[in-house]
GROMACS .gro file of N, CA and C in nm:
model
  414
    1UNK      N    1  -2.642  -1.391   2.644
    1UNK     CA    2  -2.543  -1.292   2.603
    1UNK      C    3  -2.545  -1.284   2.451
    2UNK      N    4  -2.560  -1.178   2.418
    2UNK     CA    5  -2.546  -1.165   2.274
    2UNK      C    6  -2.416  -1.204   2.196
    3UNK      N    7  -2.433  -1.213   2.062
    3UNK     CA    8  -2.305  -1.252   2.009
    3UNK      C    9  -2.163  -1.118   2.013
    4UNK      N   10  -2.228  -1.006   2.010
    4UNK     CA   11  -2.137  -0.868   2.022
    4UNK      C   12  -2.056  -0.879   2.114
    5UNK      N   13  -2.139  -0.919   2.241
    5UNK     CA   14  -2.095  -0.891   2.383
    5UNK      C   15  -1.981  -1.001   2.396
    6UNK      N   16  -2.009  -1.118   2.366
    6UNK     CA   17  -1.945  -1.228   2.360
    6UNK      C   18  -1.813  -1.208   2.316
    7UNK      N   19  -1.809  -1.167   2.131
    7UNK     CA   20  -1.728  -1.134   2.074
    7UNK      C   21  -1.594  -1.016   2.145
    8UNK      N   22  -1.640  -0.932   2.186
    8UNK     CA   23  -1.601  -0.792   2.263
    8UNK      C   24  -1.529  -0.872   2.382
    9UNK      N   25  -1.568  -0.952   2.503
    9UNK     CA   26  -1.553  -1.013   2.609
    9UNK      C   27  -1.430  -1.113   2.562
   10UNK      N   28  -1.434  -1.191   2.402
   10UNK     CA   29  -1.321  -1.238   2.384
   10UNK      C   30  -1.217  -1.176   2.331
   11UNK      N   31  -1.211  -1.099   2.268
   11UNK     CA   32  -1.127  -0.978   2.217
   11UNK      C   33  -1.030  -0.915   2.341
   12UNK      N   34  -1.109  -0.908   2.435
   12UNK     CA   35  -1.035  -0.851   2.597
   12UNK      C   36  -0.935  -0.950   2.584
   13UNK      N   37  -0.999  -1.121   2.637
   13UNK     CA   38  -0.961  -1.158   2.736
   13UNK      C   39  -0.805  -1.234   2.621
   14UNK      N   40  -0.836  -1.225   2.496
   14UNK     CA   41  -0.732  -1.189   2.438
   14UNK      C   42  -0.616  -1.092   2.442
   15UNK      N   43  -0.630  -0.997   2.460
   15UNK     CA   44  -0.570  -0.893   2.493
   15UNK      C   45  -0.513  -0.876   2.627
   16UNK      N   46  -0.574  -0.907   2.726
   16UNK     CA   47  -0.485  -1.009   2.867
   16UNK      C   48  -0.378  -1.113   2.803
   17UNK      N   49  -0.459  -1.204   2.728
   17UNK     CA   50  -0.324  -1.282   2.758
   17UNK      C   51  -0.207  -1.270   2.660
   18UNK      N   52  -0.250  -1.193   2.551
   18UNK     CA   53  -0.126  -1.131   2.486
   18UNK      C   54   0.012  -1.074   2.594
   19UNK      N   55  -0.100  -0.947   2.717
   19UNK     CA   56  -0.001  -0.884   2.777
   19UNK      C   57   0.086  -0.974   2.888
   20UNK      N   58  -0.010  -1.134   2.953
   20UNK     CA   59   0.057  -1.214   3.026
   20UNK      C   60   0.166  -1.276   2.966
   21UNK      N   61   0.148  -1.305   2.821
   21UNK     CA   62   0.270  -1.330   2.772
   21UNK      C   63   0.447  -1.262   2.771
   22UNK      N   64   0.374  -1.106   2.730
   22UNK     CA   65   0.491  -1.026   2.746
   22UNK      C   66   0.559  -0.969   2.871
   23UNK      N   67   0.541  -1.060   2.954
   23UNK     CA   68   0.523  -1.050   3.107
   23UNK      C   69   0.716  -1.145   3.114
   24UNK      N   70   0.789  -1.075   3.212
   24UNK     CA   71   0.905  -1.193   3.208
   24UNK      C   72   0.854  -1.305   3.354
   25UNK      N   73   0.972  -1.371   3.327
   25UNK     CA   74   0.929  -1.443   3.468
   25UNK      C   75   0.909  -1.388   3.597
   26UNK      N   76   0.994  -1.312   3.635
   26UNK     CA   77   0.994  -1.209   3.780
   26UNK      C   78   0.824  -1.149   3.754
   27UNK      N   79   0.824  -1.100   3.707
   27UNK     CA   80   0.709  -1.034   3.676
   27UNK      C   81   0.590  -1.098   3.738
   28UNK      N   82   0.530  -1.250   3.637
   28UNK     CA   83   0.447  -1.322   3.627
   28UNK      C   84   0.482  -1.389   3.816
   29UNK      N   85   0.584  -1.405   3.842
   29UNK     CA   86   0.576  -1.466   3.979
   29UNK      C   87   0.510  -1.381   4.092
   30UNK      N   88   0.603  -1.240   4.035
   30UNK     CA   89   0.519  -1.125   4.160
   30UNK      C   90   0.358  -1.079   4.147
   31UNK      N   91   0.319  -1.144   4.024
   31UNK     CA   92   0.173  -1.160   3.993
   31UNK      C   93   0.098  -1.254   4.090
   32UNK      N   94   0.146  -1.362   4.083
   32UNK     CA   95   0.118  -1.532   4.171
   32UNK      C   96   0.116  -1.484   4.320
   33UNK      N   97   0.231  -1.435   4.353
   33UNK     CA   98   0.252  -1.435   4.470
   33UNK      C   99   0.207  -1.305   4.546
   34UNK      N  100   0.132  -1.243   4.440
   34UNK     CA  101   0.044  -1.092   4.543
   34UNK      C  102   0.134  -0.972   4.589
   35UNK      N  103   0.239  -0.985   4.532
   35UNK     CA  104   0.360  -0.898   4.523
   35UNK      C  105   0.318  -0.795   4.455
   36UNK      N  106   0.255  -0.841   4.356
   36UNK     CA  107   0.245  -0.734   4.206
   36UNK      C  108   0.059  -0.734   4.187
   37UNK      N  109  -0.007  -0.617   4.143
   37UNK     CA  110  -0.138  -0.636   4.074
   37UNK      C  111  -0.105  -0.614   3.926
   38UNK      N  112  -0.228  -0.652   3.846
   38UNK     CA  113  -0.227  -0.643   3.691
   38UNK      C  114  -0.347  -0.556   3.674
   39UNK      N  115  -0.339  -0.471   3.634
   39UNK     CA  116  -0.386  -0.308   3.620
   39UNK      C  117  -0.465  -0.281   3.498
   40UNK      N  118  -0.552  -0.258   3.447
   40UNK     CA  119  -0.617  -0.244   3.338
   40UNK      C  120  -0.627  -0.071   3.321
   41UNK      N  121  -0.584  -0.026   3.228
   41UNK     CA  122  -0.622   0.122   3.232
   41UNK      C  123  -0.675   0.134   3.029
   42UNK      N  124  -0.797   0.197   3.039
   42UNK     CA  125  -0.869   0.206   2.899
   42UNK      C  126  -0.797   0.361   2.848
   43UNK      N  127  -0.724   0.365   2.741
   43UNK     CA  128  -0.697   0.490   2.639
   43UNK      C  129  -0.784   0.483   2.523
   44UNK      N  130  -0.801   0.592   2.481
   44UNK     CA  131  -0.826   0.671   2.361
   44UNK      C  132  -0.760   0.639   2.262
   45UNK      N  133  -0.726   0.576   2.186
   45UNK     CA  134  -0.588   0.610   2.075
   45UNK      C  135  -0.614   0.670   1.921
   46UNK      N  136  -0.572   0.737   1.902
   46UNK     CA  137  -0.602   0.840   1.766
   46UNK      C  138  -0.552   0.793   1.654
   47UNK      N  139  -0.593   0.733   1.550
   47UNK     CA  140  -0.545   0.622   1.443
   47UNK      C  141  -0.561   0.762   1.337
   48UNK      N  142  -0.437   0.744   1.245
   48UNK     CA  143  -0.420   0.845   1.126
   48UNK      C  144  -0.472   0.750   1.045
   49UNK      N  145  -0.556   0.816   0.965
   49UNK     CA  146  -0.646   0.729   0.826
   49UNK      C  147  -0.493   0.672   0.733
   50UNK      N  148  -0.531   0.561   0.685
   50UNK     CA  149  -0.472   0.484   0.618
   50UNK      C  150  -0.385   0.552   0.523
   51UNK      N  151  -0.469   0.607   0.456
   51UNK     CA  152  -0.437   0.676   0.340
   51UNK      C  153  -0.304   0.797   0.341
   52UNK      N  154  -0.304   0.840   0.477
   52UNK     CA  155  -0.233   0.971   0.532
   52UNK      C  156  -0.109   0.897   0.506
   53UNK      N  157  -0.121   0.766   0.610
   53UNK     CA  158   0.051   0.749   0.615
   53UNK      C  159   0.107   0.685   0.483
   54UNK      N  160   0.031   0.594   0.375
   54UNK     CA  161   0.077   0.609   0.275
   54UNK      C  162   0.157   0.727   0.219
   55UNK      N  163   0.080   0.841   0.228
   55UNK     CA  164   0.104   0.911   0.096
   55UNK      C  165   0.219   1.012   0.194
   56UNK      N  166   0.252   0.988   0.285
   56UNK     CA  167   0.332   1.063   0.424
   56UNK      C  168   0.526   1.059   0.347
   57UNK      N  169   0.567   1.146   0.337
   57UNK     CA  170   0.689   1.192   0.291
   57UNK      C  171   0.770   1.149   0.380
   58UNK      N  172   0.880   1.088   0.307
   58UNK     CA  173   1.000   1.062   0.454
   58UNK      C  174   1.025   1.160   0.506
   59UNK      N  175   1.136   1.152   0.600
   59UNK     CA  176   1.219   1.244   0.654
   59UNK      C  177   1.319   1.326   0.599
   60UNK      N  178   1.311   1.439   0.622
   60UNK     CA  179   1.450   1.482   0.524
   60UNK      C  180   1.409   1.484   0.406
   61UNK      N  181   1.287   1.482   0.350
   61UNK     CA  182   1.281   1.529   0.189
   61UNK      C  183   1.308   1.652   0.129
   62UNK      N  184   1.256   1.725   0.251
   62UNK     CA  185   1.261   1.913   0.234
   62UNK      C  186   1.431   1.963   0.168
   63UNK      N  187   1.527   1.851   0.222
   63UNK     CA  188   1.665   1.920   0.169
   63UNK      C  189   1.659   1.852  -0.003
   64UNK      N  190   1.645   1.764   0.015
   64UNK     CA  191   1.568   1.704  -0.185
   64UNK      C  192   1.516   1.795  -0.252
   65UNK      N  193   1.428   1.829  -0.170
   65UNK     CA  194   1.322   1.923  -0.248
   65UNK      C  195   1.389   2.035  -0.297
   66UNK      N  196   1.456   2.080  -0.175
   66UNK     CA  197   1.531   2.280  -0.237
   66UNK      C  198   1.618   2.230  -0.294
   67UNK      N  199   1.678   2.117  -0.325
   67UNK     CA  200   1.829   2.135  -0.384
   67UNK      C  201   1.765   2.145  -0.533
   68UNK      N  202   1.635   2.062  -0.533
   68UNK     CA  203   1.556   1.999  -0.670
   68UNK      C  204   1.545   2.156  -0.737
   69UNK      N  205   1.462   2.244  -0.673
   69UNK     CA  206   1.416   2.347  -0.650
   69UNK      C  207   1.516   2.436  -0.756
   70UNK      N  208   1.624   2.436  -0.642
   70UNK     CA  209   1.760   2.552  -0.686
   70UNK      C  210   1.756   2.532  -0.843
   71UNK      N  211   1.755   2.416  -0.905
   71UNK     CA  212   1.839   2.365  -0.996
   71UNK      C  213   1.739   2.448  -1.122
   72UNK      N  214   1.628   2.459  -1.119
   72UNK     CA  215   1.531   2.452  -1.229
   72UNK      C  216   1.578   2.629  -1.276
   73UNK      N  217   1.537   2.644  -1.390
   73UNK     CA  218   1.565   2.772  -1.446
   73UNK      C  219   1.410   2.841  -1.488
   74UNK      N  220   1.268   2.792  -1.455
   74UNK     CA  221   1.215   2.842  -1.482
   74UNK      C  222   1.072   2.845  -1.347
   75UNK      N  223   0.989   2.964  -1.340
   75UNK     CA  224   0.874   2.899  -1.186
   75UNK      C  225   0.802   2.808  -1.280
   76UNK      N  226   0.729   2.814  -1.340
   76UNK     CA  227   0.638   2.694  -1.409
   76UNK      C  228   0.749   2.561  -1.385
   77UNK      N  229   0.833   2.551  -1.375
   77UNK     CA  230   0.932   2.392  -1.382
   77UNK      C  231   0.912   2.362  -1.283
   78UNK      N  232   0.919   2.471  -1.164
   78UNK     CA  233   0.844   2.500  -0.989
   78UNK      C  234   0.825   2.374  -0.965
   79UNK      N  235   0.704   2.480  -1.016
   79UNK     CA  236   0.580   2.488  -0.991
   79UNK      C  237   0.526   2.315  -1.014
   80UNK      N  238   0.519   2.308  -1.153
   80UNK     CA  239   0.517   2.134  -1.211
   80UNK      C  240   0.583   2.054  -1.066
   81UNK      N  241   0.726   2.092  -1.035
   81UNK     CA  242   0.751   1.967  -0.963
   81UNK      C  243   0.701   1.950  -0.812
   82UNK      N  244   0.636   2.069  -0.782
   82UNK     CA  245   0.593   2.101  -0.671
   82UNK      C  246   0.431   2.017  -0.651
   83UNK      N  247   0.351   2.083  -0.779
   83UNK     CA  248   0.241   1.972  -0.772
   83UNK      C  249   0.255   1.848  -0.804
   84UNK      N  250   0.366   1.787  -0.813
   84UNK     CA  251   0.406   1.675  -0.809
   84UNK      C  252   0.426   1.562  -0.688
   85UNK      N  253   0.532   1.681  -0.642
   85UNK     CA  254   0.608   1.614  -0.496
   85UNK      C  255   0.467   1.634  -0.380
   86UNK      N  256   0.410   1.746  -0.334
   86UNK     CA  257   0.355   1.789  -0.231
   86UNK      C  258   0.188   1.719  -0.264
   87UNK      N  259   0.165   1.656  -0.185
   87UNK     CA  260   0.027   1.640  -0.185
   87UNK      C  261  -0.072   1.666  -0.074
   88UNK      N  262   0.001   1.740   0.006
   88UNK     CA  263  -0.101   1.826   0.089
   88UNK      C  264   0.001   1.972   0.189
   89UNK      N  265  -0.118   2.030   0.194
   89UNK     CA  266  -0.021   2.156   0.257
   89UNK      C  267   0.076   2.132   0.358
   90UNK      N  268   0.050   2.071   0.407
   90UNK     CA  269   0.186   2.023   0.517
   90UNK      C  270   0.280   1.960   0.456
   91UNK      N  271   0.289   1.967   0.326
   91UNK     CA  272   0.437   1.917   0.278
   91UNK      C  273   0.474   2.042   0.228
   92UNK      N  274   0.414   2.105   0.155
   92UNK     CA  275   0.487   2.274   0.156
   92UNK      C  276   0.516   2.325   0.267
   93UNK      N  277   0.438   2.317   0.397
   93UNK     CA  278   0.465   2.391   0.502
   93UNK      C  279   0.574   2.325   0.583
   94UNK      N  280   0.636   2.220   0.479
   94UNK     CA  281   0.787   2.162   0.574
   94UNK      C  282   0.896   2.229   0.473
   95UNK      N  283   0.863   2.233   0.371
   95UNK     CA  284   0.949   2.279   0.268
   95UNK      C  285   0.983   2.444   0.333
   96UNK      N  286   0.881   2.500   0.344
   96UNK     CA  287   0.898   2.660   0.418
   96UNK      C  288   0.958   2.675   0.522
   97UNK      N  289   0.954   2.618   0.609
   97UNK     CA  290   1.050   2.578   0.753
   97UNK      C  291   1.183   2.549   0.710
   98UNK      N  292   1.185   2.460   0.600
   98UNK     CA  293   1.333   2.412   0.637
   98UNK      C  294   1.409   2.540   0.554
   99UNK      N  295   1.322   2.590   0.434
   99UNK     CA  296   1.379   2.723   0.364
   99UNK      C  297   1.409   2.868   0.515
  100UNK      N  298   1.336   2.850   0.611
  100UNK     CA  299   1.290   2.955   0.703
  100UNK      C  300   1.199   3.101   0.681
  101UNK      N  301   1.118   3.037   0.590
  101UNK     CA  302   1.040   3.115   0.564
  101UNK      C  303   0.895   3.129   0.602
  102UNK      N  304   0.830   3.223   0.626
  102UNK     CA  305   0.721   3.279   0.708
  102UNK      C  306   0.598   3.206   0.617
  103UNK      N  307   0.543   3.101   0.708
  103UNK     CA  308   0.428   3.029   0.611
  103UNK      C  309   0.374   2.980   0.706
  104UNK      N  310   0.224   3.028   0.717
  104UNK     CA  311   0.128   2.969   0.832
  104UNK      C  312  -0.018   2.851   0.726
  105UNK      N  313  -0.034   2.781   0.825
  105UNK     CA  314  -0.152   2.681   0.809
  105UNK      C  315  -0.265   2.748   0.732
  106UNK      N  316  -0.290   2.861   0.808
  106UNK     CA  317  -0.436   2.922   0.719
  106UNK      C  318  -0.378   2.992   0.563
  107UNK      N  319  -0.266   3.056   0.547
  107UNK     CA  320  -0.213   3.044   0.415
  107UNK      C  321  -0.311   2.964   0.318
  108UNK      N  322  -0.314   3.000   0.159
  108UNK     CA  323  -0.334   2.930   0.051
  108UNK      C  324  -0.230   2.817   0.030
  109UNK      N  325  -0.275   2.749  -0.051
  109UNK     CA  326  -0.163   2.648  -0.077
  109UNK      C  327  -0.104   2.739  -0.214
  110UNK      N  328  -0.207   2.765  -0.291
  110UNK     CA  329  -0.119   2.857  -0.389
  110UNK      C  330  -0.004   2.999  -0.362
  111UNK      N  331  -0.040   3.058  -0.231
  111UNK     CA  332   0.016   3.131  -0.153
  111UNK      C  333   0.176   3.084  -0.105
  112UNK      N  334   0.183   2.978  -0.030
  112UNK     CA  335   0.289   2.870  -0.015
  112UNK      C  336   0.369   2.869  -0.131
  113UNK      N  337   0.314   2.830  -0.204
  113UNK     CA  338   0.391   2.764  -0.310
  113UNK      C  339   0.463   2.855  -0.410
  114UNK      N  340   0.389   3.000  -0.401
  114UNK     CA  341   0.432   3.084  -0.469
  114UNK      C  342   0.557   3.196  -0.378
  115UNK      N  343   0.580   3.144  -0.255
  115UNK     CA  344   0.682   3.173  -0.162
  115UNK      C  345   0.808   3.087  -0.163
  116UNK      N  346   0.776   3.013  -0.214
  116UNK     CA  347   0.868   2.890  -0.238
  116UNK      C  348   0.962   2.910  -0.357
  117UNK      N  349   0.857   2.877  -0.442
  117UNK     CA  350   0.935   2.926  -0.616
  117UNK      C  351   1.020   3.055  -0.584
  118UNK      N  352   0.948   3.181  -0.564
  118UNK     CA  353   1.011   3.315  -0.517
  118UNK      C  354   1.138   3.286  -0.452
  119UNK      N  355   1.138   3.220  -0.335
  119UNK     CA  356   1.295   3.191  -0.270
  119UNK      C  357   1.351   3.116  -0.344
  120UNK      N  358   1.342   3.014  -0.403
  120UNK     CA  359   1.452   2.879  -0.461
  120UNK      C  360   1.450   2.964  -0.648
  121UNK      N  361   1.373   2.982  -0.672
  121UNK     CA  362   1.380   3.009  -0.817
  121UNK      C  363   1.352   3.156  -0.923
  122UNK      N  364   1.304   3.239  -0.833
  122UNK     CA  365   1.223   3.385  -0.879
  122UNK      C  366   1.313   3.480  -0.845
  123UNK      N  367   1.405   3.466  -0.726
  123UNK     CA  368   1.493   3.596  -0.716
  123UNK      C  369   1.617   3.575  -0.822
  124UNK      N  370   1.660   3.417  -0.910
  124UNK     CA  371   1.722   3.394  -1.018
  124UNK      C  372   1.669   3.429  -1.112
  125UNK      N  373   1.579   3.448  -1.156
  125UNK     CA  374   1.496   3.507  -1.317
  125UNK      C  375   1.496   3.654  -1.271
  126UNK      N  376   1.489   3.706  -1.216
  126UNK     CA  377   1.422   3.880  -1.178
  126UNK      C  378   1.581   3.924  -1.170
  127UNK      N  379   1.695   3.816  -1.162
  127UNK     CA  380   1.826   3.908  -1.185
  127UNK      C  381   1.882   3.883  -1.277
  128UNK      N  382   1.825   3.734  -1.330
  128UNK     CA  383   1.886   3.774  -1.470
  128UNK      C  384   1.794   3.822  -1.605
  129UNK      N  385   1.699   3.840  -1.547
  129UNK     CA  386   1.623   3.989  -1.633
  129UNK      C  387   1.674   4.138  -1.649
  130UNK      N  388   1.714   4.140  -1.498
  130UNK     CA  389   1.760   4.274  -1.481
  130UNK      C  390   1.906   4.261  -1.515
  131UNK      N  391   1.961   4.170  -1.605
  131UNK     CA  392   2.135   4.156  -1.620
  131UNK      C  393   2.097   4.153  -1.788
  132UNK      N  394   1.984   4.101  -1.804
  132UNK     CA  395   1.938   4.103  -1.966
  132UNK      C  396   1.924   3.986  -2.040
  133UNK      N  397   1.959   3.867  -1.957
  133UNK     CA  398   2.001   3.732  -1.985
  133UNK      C  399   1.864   3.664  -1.938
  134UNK      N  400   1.745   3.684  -1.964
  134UNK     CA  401   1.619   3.630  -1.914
  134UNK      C  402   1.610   3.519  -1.982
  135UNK      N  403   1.577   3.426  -1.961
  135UNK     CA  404   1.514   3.260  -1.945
  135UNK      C  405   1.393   3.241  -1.975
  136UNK      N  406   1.292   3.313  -1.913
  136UNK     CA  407   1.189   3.315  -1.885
  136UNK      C  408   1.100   3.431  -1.939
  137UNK      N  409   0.982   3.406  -2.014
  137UNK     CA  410   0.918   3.557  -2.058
  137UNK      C  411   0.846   3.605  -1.906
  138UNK      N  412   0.824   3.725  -1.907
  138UNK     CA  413   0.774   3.783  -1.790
  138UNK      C  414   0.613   3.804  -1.775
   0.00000   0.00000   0.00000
């Protein structure tokens, strides 16, 4: 037997007795006594790269984000905190949801983002342009 096979064969029979452990007593007896079988079934399991769940945003940031959002008086201030906070399109595309705004996957990210500013920060400069009180050059 090769050393792979070997290795692989102990890895299992590890993995048995991990699950005999987590077994209660009733359990392990109706095992003994032919009451019960112990079932092996092989899954698939889909592992998110390391890196994803690092850089993965809590919960509830999206209300952080717009309140952050509201506050700024200019889109470049946005904009800055936006390429800041978001490091991949699915963090804008939670920010758009929780705003309720129309933002699909195939979208730009610059597209997104410039829907964003527009709701939290652009319809405030475009009225107080049009009031005369602009902030912002155009």
């Amino acid at each position: 037997m090769s050393k792979s096979h070997k290795e692989l064969i102990i890895s299992f029979m590890k993995a048995v007795v991990l699950q005999l452990q987590a077994t209660d007593d009733s359990q392990l007896e109706s095992l003994l006594t032919g009451k019960a079988q112990l079932e092996f079934k092989i899954t698939h399991v889909a592992k998110e790269p390391a890196d994803k769940r690092k850089d993965e945003l809590p919960e509830g940031f999206e209300k952080n984000a717009v309140e952050k959002l509201h506050g700024f008086s200019t889109r470049d201030e946005g904009e800055r905190y936006l390429e800041q906070l978001c490091r991949t399109k699915e963090d804008l595309l939670r920010i758009a949801r929780y705003l309720d705004l129309p933002a699909q996957k195939k979208e730009p990210i610059k597209q997104i983002k410039d829907k964003l500013i527009e709701s939290t920060i652009g319809f405030r400069v475009r009225s107080a342009a049009v009031q005369g009180t602009s902030r912002e050059p155009s």
